[in-house]
XYZ file of C-alpha atoms in Angstrom:
472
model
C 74.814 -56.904 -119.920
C 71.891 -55.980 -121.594
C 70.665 -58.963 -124.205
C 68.276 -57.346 -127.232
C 64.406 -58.664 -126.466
C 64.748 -59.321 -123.264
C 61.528 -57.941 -120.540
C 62.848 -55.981 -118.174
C 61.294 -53.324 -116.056
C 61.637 -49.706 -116.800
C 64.066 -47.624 -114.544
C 62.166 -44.264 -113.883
C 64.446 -41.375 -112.475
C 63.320 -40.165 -109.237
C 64.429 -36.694 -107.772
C 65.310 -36.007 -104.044
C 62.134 -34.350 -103.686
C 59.962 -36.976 -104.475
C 61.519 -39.103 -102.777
C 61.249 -36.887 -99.423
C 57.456 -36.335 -100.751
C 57.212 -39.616 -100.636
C 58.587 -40.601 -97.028
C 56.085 -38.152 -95.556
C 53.223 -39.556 -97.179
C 54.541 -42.729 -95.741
C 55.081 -41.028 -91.790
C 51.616 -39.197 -92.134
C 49.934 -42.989 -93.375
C 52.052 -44.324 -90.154
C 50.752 -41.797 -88.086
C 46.867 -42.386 -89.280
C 46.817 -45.730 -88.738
C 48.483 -45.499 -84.986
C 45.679 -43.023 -84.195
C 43.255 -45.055 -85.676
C 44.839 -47.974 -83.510
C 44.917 -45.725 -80.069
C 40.864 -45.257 -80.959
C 40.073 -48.262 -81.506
C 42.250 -49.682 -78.434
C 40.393 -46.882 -76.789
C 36.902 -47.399 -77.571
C 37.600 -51.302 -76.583
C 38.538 -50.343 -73.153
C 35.362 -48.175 -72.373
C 33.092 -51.170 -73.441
C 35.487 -53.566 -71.231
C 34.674 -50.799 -68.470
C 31.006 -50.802 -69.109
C 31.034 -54.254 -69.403
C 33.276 -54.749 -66.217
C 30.893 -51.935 -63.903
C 27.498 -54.076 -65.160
C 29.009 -57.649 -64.142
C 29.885 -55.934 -60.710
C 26.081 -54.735 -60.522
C 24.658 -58.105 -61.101
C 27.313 -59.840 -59.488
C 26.230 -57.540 -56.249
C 22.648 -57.459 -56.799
C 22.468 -61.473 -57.306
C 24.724 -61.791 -53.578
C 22.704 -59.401 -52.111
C 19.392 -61.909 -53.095
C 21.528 -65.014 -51.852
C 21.969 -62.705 -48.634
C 18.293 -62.424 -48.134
C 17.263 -65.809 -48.585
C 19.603 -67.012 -46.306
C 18.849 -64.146 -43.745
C 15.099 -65.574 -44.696
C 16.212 -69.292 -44.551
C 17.677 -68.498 -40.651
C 14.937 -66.344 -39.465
C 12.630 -69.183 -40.638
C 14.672 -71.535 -38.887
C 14.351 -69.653 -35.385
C 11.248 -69.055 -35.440
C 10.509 -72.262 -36.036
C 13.116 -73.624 -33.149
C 11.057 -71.363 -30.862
C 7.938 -72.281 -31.747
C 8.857 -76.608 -30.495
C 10.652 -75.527 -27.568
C 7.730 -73.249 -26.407
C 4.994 -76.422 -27.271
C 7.351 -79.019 -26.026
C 7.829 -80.689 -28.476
C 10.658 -81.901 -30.520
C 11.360 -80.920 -33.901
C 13.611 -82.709 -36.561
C 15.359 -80.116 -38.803
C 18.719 -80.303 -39.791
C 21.737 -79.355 -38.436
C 22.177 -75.747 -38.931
C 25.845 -75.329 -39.907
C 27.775 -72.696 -38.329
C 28.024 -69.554 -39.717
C 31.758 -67.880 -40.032
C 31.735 -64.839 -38.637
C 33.320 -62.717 -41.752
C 32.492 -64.532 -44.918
C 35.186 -64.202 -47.510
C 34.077 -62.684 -50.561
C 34.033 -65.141 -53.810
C 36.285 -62.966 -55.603
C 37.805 -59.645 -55.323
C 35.818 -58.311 -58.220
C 32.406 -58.916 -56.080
C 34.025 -57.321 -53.120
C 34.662 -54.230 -54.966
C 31.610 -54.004 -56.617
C 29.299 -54.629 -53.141
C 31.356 -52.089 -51.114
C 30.530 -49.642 -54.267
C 26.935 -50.112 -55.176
C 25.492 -51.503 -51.477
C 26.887 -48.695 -49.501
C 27.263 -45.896 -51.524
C 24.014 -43.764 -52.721
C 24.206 -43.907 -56.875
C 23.975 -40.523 -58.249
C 24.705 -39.000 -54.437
C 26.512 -36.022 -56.447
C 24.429 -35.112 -58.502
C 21.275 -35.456 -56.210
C 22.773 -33.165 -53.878
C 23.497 -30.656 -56.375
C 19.959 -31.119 -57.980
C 18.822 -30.219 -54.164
C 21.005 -27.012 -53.671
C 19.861 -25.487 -56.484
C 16.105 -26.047 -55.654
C 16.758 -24.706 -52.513
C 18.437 -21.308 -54.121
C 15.756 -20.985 -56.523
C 13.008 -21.417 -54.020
C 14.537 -18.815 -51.396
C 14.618 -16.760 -54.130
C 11.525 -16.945 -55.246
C 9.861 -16.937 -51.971
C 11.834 -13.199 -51.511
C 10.030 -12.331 -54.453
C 7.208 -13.360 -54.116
C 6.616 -12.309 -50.580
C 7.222 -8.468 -51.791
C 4.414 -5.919 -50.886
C 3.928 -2.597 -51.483
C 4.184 0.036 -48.371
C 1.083 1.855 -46.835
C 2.420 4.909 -48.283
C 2.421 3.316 -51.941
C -1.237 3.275 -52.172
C -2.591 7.088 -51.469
C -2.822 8.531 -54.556
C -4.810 4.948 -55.226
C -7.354 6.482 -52.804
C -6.689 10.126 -54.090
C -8.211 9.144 -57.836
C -11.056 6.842 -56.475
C -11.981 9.576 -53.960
C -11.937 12.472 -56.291
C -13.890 10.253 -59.151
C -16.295 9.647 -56.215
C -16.459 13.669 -55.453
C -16.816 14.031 -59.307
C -19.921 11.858 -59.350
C -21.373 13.885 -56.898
C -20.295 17.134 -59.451
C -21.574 15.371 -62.317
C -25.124 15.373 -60.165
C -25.207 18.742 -59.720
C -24.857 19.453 -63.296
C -27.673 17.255 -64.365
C -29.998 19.304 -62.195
C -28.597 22.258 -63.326
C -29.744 20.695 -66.696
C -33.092 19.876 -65.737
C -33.743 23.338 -64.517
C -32.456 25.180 -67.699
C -34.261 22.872 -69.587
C -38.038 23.317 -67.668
C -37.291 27.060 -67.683
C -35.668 27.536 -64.839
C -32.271 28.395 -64.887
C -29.162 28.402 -62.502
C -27.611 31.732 -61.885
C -23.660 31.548 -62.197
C -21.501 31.633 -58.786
C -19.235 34.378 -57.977
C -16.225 33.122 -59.954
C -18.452 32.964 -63.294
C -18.992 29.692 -63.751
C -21.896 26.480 -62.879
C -21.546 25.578 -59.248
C -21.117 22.298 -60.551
C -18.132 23.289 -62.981
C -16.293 25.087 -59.534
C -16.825 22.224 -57.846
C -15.346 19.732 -60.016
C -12.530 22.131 -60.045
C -11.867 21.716 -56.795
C -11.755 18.409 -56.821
C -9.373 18.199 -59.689
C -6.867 20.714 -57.994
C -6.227 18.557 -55.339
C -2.762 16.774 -54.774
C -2.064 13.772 -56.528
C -4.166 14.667 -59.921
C -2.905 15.885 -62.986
C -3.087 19.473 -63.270
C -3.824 18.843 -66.347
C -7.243 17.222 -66.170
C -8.805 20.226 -65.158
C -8.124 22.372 -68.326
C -10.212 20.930 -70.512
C -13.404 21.722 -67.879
C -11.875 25.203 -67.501
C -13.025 25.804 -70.494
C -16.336 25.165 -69.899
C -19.337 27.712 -70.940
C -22.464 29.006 -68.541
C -24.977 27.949 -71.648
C -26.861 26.728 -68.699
C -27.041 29.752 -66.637
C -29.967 31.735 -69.366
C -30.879 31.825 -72.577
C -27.998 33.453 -74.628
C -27.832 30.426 -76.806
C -30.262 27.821 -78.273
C -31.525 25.138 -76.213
C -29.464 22.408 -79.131
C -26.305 24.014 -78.081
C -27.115 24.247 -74.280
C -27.842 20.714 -74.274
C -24.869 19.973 -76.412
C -22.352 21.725 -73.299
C -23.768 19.954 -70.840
C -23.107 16.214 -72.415
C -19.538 17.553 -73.360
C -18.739 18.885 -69.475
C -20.955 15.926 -67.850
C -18.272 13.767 -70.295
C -15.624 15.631 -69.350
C -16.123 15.434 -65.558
C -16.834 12.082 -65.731
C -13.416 10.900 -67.374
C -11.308 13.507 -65.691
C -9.942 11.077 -63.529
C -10.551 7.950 -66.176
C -11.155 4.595 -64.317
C -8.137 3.111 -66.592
C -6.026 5.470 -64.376
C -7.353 3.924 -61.245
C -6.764 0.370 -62.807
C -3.115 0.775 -63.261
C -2.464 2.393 -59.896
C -4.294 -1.021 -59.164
C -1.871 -3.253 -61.587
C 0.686 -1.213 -59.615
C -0.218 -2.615 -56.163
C -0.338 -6.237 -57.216
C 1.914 -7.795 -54.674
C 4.700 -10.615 -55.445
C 6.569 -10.647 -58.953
C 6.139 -12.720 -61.632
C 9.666 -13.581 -61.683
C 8.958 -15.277 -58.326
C 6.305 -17.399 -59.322
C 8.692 -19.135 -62.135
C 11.307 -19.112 -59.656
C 8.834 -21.646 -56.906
C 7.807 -23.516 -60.023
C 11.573 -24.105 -61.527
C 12.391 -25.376 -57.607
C 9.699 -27.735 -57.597
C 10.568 -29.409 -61.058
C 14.235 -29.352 -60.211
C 12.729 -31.663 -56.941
C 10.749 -34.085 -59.264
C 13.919 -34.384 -61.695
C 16.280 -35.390 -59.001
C 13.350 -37.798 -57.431
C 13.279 -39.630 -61.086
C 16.624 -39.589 -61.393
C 17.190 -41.564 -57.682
C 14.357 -43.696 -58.399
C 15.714 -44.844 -61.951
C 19.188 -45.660 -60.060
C 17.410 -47.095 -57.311
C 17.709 -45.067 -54.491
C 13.737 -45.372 -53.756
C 14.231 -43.912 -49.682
C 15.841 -40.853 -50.770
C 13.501 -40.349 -54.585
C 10.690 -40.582 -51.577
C 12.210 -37.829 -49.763
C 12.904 -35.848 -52.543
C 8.700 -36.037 -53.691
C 7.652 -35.205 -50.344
C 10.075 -32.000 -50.466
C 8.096 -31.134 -53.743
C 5.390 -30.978 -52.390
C 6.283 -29.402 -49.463
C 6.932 -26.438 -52.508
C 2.525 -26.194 -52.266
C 2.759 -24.305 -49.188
C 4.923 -22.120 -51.109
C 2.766 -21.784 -54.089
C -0.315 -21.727 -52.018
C 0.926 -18.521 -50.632
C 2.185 -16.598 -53.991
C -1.747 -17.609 -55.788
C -2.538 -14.688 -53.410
C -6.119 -15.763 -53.954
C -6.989 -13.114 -51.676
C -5.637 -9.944 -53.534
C -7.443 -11.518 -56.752
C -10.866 -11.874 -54.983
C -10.435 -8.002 -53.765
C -9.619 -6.700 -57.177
C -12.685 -8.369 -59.211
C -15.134 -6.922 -56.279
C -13.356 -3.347 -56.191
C -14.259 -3.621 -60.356
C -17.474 -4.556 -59.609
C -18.323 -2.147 -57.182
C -16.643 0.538 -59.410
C -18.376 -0.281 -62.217
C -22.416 0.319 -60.270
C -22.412 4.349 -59.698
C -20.719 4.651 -63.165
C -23.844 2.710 -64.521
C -26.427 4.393 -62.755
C -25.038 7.918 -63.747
C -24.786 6.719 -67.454
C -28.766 5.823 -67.300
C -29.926 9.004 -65.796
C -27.433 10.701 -68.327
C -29.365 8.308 -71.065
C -33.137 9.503 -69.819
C -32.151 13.431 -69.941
C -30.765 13.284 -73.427
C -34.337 12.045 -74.158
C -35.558 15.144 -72.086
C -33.687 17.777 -73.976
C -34.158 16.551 -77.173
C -30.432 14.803 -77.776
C -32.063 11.760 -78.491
C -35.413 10.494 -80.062
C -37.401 7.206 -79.082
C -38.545 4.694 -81.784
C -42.538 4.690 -80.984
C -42.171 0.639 -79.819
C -40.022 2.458 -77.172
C -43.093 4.774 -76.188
C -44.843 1.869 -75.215
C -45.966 1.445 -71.425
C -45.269 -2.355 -71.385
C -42.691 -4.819 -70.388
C -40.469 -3.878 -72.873
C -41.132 -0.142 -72.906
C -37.872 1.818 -72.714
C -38.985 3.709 -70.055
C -40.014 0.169 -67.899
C -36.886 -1.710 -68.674
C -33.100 -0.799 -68.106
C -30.963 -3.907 -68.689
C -27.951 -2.598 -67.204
C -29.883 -1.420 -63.674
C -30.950 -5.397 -63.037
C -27.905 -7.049 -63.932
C -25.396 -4.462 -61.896
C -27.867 -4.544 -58.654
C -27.476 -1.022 -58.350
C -31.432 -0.331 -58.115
C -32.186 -3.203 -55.390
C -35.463 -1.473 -54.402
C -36.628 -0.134 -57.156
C -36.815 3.225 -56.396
C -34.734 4.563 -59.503
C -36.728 2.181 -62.152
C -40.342 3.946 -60.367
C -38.248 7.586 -61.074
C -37.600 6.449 -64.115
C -41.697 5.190 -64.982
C -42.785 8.509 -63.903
C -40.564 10.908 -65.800
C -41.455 8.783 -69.490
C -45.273 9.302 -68.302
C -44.769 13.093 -68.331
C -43.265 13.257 -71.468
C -45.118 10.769 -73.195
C -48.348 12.506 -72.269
C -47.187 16.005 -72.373
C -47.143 17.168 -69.148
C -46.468 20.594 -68.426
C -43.123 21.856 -67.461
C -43.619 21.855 -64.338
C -44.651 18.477 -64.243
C -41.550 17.019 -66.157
C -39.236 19.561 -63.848
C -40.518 17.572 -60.829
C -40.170 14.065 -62.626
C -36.815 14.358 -63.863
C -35.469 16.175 -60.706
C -36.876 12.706 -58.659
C -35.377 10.659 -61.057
C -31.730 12.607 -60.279
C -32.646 12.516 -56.405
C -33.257 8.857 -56.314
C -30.057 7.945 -57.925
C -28.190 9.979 -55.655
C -30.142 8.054 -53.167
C -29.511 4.569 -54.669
C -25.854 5.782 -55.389
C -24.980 6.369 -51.765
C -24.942 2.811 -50.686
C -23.223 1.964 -53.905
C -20.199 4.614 -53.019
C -19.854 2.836 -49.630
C -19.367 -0.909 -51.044
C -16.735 0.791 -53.227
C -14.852 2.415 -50.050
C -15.145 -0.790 -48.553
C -13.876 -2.452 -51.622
C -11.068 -0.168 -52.242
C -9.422 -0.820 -48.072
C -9.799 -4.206 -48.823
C -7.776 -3.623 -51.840
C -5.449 -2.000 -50.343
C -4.715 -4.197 -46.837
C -4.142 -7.395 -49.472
C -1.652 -5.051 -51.354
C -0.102 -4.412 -47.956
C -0.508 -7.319 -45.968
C 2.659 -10.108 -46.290
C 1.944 -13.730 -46.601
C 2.084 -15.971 -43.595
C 5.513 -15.927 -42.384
C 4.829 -19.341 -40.937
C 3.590 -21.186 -43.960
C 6.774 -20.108 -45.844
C 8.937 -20.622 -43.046
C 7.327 -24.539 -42.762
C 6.985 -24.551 -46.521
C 11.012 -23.251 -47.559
C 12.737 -25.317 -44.384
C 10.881 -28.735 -45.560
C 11.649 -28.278 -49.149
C 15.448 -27.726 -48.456
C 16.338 -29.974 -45.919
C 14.108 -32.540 -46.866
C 16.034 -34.075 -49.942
C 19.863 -33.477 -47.873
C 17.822 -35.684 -45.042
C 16.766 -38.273 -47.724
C 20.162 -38.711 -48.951
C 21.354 -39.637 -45.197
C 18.419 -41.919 -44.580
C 19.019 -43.843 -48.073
C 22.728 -44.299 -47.221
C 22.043 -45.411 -43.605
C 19.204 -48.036 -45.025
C 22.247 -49.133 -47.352
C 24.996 -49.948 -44.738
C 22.002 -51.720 -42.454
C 21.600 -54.055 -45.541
C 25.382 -55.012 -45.626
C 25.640 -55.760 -41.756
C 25.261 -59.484 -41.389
């Protein structure tokens, strides 16, 4: 019974629920601590593992040194046998004790772990995968990269250099007609109404291959040059807006993207040979790091096997073609733009600074940067053109007089320009036989069939190398 004053505990009623709250809180404690248990029971067996797989690697790699000094020890011993009995003489070494002919292994645990890591090629897997894949991505790539364009691919690349050519020769034309109007002397108009130089830039521009719509803009042309229905400001005005107009009908930016357009290989094929070759030196670090040195060797020398590859998608060739077609493009446009520079002086477009007037080395007339640096007056001939027109209109000649100059100075750069127009022809096939012209089948052939089976035939070489170490 209960005694008054006594310490007891209190009695707390608990409901079914609680008590059923309670039991799972228990189960779900159970249940963390058993997983907890299973990880940690876990974990414990991967570092026995780890530690288990590096005793077997120096337990192997200390019998395979024991091996070799005693493969040392008996050589030495031989030699040394054969060395007394070939001198006659005796030699005192002790008694070699015979060898069984299968030596047990010390333990089962360094049998295991020689037959694993002696004979077998570490990362073998992997390597080989590492080598299939360089292989895909360097077929690939060569197919891209050996991609040319076809002969057809390339005329209307030769259409819009030919006709800019023709225009030049239009654009020559017109500055005579200039030089005529402007000495008093005009050109009559031919029979369709228009500057034989306008008709036969037409011509050219109706051809196949150009866009119609370059010639509409020189359609519209005017005969101010033909008489003297309008003032000699506004005649010379036409004739730099048609001279401009011929000259960009067919703009040279057109020609270089027809050029762009016959570069040969991809770009896509040049990362493609590049991503082979560093899949090569990954799987050659990775062999060398596990030790398979033989087949790492094998898998640099298939790397750079990948240079005959690479050698042939530089295309050093094309490159070389397309800065001298630039070049050679670039010399009848520059002479034309300095005979176009001395006639605006003729008509009155432009005005020289009296320092310009000046007959000495750095007269304008006597000096013509762009004529030196392009080579496109070698002998001189346009620059002597060019002394003799500023002498008639720095000492007034008569009209004559500045008629004949300024018609030599045209003449001599059509003279100076014919040369010029042949490098570019020349130039422009060159262009055109690298665009068309496929690498060496050869070199890719050698280059491709050493970079794949090179690595597959280091792999067999560093696994034969291994089982030739573990014969006794």
């Amino acid at each position: 019974m209960t005694i008054i004053g006594e310490d007891l505990p209190d009695v707390e009623d608990t409901t079914v629920e609680e008590l059923r709250a309670q039991q799972e809180q228990l189960e779900q404690a159970r249940r963390d601590l058993a997983e907890r248990a299973r990880e940690e029971r876990e974990r414990a067996e991967q570092q026995l593992a780890a530690e288990r797989r590096r005793a077997e690697r120096e337990l192997a790699r200390r019998q395979r040194e024991i091996d070799d000094a005693e493969r040392r020890l008996l050589r030495t011993e031989r030699r040394l046998r054969q060395e007394a009995a070939s001198s006659g003489r005796g030699v005192d070494l002790p008694p070699r004790p015979r060898r069984r002919a299968a030596r047990r292994s010390d333990s089962e645990l360094l049998d295991a772990a020689r037959a694993e890591l002696d004979t077998r090629v570490p990362r073998l897997g992997f390597a080989a995968a590492l080598a299939l894949g360089a292989g895909l991505l360097l077929a690939l790539g060569s197919t891209l990269s050996a991609d040319r364009v076809e002969q057809e691919q390339t005329q209307t690349f030769t259409v819009l250099e030919t006709a800019q050519a023709d225009l030049r020769d239009a654009v020559s034309s017109l500055d005579t007609e200039l030089v005529r109007y402007a000495t008093g002397d005009p050109v009559p108009l031919d029979d369709a109404g228009q500057l034989a130089s306008v008709t036969a830039a037409l011509e050219v521009l109706g051809r196949e291959g150009i866009d119609p719509y370059a010639a509409e803009r020189l359609a519209e042309a005017g005969p101010e040059l033909s008489g003297d229905a309008v003032s000699p400001v506004r005649a010379a005005t036409s004739w730099q807006d048609t001279r401009q107009d011929m000259a960009y009908a067919v703009s040279p930016w057109e020609v270089e993207d027809e050029v762009e357009e016959l570069a040969p290989g991809s770009a896509l094929g040049t990362l493609l040979l590049w991503a082979g070759a560093l899949v090569l030196v990954v799987a050659a670090v990775v062999l060398l790091r596990a030790g398979a040195r033989v087949a790492s060797a094998f898998f640099v020398l298939a790397a750079l096997a990948t240079s005959l590859l690479v050698v042939q998608d530089a295309q050093p060739g094309w490159r070389r073609a397309v800065v001298a077609h630039e070049e050679a493009a670039d010399r009848p446009a520059d002479l034309q733009s300095v005979v176009e520079d001395d006639l605006e002086i003729l008509v009155g477009l432009r005005t020289l600074a009296p320092w310009e007037t000046e007959d000495d080395d750095y007269g304008y007339w006597t000096t013509e940067y762009r004529l030196e640096e392009s080579g496109a007056d070698p002998d001189g001939t346009v620059a002597q053109a060019r002394a003799d027109l500023g002498r008639a209109l720095t000492e007034d000649g008569s009209q004559q007089q500045q008629r004949t100059a300024a018609l030599d100075l045209v003449a001599a750069a059509d003279e100076a320009r014919e040369p010029l127009e042949a490098d570019l022809v020349t130039a422009r096939e060159t262009v055109v036989v690298e665009a068309t012209t496929g690498p060496s089948a050869g070199l890719l052939g050698a280059g491709l069939g050493l970079a794949v089976l090179l690595p597959f035939a280091g792999l067999g070489a560093e696994s034969l190398t291994r089982r030739r170490k573990e014969t006794p």
